[in-house]
Structure formats: structure tokens, C-alpha cells
XYZ file of N, CA, C and O in Angstrom:
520
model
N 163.136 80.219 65.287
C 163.825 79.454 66.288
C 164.088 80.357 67.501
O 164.734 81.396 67.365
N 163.426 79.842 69.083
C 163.690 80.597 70.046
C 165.235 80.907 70.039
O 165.979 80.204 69.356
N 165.755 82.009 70.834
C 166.805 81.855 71.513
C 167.354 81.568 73.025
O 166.904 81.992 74.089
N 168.377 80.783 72.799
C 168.789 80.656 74.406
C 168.831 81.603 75.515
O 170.040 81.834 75.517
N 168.417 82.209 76.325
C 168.688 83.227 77.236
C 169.800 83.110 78.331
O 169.590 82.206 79.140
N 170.800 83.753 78.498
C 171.834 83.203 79.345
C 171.514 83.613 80.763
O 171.006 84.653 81.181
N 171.821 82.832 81.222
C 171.288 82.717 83.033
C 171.921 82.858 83.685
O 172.758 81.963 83.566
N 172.307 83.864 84.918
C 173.395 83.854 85.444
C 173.169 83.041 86.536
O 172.071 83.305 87.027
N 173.912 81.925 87.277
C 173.676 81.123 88.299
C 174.524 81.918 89.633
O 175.724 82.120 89.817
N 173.504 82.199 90.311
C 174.026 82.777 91.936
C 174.028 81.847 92.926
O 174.230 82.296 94.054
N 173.795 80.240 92.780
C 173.690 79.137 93.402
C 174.250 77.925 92.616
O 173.903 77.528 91.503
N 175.620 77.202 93.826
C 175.729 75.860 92.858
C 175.351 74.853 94.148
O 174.960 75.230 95.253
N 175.614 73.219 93.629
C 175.557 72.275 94.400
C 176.686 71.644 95.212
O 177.153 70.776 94.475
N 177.365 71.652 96.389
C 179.040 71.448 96.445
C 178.451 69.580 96.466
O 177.675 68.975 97.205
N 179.172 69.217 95.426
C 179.236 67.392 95.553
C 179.222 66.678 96.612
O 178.533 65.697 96.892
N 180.677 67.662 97.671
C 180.964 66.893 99.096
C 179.146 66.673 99.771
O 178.250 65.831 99.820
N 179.398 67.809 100.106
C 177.884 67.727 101.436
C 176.781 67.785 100.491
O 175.859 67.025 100.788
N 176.661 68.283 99.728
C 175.095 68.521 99.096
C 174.444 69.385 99.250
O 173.286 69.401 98.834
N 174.883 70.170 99.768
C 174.388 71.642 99.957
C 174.302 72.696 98.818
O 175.329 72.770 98.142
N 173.408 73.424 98.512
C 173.666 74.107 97.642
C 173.667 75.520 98.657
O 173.009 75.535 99.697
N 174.403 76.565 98.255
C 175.510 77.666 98.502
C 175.567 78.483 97.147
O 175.483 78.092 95.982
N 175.759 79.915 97.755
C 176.292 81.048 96.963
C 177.294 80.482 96.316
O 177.831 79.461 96.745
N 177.705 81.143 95.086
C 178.758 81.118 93.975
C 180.082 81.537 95.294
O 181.006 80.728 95.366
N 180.097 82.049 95.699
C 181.066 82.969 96.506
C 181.300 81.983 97.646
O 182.182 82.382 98.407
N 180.839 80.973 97.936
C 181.659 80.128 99.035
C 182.272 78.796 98.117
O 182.483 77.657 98.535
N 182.486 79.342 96.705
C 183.445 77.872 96.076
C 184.245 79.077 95.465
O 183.990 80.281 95.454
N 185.544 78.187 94.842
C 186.626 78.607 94.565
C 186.597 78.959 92.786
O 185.973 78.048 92.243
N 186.866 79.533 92.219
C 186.536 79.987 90.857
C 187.435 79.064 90.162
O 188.368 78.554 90.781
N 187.277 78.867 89.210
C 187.915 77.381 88.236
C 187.374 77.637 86.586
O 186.404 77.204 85.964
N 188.569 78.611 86.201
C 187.951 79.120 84.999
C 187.935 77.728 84.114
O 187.033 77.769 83.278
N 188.758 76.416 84.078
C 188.360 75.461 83.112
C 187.390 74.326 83.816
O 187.546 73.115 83.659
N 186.538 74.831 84.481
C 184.943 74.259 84.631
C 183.811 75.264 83.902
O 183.701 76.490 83.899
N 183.043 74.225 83.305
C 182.060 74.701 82.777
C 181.215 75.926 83.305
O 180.997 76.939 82.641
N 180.814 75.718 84.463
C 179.992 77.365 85.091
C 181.137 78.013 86.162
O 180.550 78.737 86.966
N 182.499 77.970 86.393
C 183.413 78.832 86.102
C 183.805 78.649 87.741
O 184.782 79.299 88.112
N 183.271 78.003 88.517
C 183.805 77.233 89.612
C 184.030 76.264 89.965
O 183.669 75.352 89.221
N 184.720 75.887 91.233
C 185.249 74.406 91.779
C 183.572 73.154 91.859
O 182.451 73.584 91.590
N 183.760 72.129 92.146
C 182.055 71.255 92.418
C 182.523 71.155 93.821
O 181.546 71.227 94.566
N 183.261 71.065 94.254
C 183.261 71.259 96.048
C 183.295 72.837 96.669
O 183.853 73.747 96.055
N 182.676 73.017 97.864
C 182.028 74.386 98.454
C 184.082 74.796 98.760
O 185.085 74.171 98.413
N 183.961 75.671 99.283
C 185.450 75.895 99.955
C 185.629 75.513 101.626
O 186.640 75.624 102.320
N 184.766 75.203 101.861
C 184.444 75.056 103.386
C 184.522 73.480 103.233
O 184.850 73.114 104.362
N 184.401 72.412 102.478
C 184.547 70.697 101.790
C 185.866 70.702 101.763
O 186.399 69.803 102.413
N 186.667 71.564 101.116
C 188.135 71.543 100.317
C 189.052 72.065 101.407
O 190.266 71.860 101.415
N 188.240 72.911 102.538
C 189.284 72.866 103.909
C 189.370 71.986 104.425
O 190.512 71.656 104.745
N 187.985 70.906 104.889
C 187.791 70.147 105.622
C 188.846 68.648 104.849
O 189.666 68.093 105.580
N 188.718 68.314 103.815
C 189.858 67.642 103.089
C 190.895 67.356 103.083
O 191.417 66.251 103.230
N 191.469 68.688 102.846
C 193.221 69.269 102.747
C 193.676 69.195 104.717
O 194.798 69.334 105.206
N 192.417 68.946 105.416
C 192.979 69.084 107.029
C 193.239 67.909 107.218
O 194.310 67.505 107.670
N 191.800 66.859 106.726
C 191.984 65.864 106.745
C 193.288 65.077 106.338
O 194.063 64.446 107.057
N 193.310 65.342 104.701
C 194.865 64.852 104.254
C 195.706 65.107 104.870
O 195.997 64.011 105.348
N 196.848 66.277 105.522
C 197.783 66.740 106.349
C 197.622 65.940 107.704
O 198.708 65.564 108.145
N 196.806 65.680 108.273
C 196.867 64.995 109.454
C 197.360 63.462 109.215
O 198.394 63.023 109.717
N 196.429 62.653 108.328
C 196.636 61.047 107.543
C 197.950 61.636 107.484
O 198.544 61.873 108.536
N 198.532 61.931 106.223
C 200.040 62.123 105.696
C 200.887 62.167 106.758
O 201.777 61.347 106.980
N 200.564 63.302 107.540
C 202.072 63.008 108.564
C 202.103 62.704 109.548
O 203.161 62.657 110.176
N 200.507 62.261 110.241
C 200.414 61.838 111.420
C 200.054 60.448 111.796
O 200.462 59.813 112.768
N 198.781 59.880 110.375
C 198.379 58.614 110.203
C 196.934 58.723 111.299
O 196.685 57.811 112.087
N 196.271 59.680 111.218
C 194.920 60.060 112.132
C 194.087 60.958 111.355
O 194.539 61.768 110.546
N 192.577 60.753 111.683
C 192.088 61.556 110.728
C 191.367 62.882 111.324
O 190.973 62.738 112.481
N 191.154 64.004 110.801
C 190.095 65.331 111.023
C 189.258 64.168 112.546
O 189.688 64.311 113.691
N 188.527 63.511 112.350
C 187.690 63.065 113.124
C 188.516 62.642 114.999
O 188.062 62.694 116.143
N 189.674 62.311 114.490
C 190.494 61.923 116.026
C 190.519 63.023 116.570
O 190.006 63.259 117.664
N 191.155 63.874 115.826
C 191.242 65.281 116.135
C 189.933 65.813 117.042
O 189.943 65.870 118.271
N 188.592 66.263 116.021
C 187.696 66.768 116.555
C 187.755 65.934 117.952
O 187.615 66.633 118.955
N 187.895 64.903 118.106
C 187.403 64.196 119.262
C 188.263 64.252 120.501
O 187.795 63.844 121.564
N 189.827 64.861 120.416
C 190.626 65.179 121.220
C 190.064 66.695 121.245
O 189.902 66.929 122.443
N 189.710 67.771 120.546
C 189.402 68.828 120.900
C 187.935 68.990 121.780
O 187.758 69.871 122.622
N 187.240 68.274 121.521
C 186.060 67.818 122.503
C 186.240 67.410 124.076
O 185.723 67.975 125.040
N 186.969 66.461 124.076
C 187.687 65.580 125.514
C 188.710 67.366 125.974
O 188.715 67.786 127.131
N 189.218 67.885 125.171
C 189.975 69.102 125.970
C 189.205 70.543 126.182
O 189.592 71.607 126.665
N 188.061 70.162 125.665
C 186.705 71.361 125.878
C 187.336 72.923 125.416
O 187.253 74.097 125.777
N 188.046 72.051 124.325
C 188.949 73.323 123.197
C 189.715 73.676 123.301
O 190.176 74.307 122.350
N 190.375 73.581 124.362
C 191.358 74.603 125.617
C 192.828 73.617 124.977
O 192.844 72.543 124.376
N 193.644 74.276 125.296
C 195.263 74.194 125.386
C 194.983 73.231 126.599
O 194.121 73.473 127.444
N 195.964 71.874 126.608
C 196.172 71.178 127.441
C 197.259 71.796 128.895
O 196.983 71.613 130.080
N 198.176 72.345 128.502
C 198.293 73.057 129.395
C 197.851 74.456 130.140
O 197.362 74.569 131.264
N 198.112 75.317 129.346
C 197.621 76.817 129.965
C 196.089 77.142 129.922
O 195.536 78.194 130.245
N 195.490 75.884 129.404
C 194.084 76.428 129.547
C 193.335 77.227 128.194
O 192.206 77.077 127.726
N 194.330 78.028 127.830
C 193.766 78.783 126.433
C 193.274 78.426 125.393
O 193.517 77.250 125.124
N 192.371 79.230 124.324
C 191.228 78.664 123.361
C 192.607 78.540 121.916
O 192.306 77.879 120.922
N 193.633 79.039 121.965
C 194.315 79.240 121.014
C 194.463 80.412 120.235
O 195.451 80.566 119.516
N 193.392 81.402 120.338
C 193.008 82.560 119.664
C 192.679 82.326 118.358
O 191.969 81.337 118.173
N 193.132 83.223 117.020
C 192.551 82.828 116.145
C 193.383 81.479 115.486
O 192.737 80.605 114.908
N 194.685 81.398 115.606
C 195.143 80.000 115.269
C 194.818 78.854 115.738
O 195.281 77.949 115.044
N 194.041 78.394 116.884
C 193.468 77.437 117.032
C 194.640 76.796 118.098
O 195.484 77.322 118.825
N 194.340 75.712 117.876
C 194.566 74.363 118.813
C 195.962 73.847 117.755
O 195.866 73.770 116.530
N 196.825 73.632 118.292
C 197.830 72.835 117.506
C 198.287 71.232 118.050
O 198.631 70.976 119.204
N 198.202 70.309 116.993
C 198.659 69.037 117.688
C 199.627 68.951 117.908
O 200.327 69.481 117.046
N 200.382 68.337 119.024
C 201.674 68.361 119.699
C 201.895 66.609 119.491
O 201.168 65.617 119.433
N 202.922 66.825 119.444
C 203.589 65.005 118.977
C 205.383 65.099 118.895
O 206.161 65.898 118.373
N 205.500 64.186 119.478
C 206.963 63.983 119.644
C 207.787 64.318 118.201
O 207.377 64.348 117.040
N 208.976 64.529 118.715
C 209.543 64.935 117.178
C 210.184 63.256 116.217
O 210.198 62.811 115.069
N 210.734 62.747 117.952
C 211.390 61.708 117.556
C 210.866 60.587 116.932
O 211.400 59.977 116.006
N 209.456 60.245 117.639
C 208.460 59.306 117.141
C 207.345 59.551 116.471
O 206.679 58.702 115.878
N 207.040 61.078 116.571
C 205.714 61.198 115.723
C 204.303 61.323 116.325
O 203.262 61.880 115.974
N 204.781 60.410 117.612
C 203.445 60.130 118.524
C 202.790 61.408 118.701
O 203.279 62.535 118.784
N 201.314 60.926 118.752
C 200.593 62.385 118.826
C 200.272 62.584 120.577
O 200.232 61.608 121.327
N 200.120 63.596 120.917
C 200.367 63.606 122.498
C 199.197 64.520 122.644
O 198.216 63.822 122.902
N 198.867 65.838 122.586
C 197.858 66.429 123.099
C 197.202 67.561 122.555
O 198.024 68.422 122.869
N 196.174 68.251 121.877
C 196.459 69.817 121.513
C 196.956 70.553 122.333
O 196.590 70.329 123.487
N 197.867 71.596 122.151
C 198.086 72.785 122.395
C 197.926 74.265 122.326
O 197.621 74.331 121.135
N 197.919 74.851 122.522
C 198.230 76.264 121.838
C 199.970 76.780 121.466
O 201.006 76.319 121.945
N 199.803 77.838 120.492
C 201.103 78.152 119.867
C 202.181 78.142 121.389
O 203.162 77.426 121.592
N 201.769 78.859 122.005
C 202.811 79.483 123.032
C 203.419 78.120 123.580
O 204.624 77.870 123.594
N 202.366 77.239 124.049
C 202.777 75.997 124.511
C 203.367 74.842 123.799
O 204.077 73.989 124.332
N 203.076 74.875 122.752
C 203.451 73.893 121.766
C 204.973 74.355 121.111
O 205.703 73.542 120.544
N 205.308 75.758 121.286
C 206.592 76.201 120.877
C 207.595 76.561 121.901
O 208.744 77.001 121.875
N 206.676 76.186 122.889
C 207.863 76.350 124.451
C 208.554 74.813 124.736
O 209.648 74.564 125.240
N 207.803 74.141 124.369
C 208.301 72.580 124.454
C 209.327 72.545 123.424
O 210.518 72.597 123.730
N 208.870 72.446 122.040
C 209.704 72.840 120.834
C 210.938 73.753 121.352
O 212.113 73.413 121.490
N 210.449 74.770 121.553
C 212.321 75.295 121.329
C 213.472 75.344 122.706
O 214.507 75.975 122.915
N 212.532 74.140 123.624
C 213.470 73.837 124.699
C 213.933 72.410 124.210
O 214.610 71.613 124.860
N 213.441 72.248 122.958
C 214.225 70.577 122.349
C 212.962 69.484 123.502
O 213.190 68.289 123.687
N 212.340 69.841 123.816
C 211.326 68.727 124.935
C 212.391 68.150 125.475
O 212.647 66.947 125.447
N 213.062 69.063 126.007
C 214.398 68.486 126.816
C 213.441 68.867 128.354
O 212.938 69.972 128.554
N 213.360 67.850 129.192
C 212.747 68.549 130.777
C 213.984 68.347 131.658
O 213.577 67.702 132.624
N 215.201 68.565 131.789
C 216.527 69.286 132.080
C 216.089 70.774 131.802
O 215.803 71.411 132.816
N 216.003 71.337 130.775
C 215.559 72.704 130.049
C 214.470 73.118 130.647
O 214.498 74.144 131.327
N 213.571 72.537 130.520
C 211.987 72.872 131.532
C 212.151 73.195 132.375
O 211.944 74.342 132.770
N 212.585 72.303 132.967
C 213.330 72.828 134.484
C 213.957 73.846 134.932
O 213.720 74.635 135.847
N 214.597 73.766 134.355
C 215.981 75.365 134.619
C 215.226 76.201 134.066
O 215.113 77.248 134.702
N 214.629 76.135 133.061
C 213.483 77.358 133.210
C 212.407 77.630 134.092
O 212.120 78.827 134.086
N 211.778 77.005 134.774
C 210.976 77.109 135.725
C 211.764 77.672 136.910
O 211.421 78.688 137.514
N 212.920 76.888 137.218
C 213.572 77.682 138.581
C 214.185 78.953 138.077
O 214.229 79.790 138.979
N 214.710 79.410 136.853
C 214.977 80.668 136.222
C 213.892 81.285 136.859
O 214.220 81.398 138.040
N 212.701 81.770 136.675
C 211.474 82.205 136.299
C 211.096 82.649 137.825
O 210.840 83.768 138.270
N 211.162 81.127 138.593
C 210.736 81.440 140.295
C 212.406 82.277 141.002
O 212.461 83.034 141.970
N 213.284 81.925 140.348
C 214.410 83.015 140.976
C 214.177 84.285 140.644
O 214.447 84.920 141.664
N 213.849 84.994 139.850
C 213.731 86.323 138.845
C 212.247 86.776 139.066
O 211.804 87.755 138.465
């Protein structure tokens, strides 16, 4: 009776896209059979972005891409790419409404003036007095 020869697999199939990929771009999952996730890790970002946006915003990955397109990547105000954190969606606190990407600096200058524009203000004439 032959014997089985054990094979080591350096390639799986990720379910999402269909791509097959190195062992090393899925997530290891010791209670699966060949010892990783069936989605790539690059599927399981795109997902988990997706979900977080639906959940608390009620919009999907796709609105998104399509507001970062229309803003040619850039921070709606200052212009900037975001660096390595990216683009952040900006949305009212009170309603939720989604309003524009940002970048950190901009999106936390609104934030920690309360999106009060009384505050905006007096900071801007702060800024041009000084």
C-alpha cells in the first residue's frame, strides 16, 4: 500500500475574490483544516471597513471610495493626502450626517472646537491677531 506524501501548500484560494495568494497574505486559523483563514487578509479588511461604516453610518466601503474619488484623495479642507492614516469621514456628532473626508488635523480641529463656529471664529481672529 502506497503512502500518502505530505504536501506543504505555499498557495491557497481566498473565497472572497478568487484569487489564489501566498499562505502569508491570510490569517492563520489553527482550527481550519490547512491551518488558515478561506478569506485573503486584504477581503477581511475590505469587510470589517465595510461593516463599521453600514453599522454606524448606514453607507457602504463603495460611497466612501466614491467621495474619495470626487475629493481626488485630498482633505476637504487643507488639501492634504492624510499621510499614512488616510482620509477620515467627518459627520455631525448630533445627527450622524456624513459631511466630507478629512484629514486627522482637520477632522479634530472641528471636533475639539465642539463644531461650534463662535469657536472657529475666535480662533481664526486669535491666529490673525498673534
Amino acid at each position: 500500500m502506497a503512502r500518502l506524501q505530505a504536501v506543504e501548500l505555499t498557495t491557497a484560494l481566498c473565497r472572497t475574490c478568487g484569487e489564489t495568494k501566498s499562505r502569508e497574505e491570510f490569517h492563520k486559523r489553527n482550527n481550519r483544516p490547512i491551518g488558515i483563514a478561506n478569506q485573503c487578509k486584504t477581503c477581511v479588511a475590505e469587510y470589517q471597513q465595510n461593516w463599521r461604516y453600514q453599522s454606524r453610518y448606514g453607507i457602504s466601503l463603495k460611497v466612501v471610495e466614491d467621495m474619495k474619488k470626487e475629493q481626488k484623495g485630498l482633505c476637504y479642507i487643507c488639501g492634504d493626502d492624510g499621510g499614512k492614516r488616510g482620509l477620515m469621514l467627518d459627520h455631525t456628532h448630533e445627527t450622524n450626517e456624513i459631511r466630507k473626508l478629512l484629514c486627522k488635523h482637520c477632522n479634530w480641529a472641528i471636533g475639539h472646537a465642539r463644531e461650534d463656529t463662535k469657536v472657529l471664529k475666535k480662533m481664526i481672529d486669535y491666529i490673525e491677531e498673534h
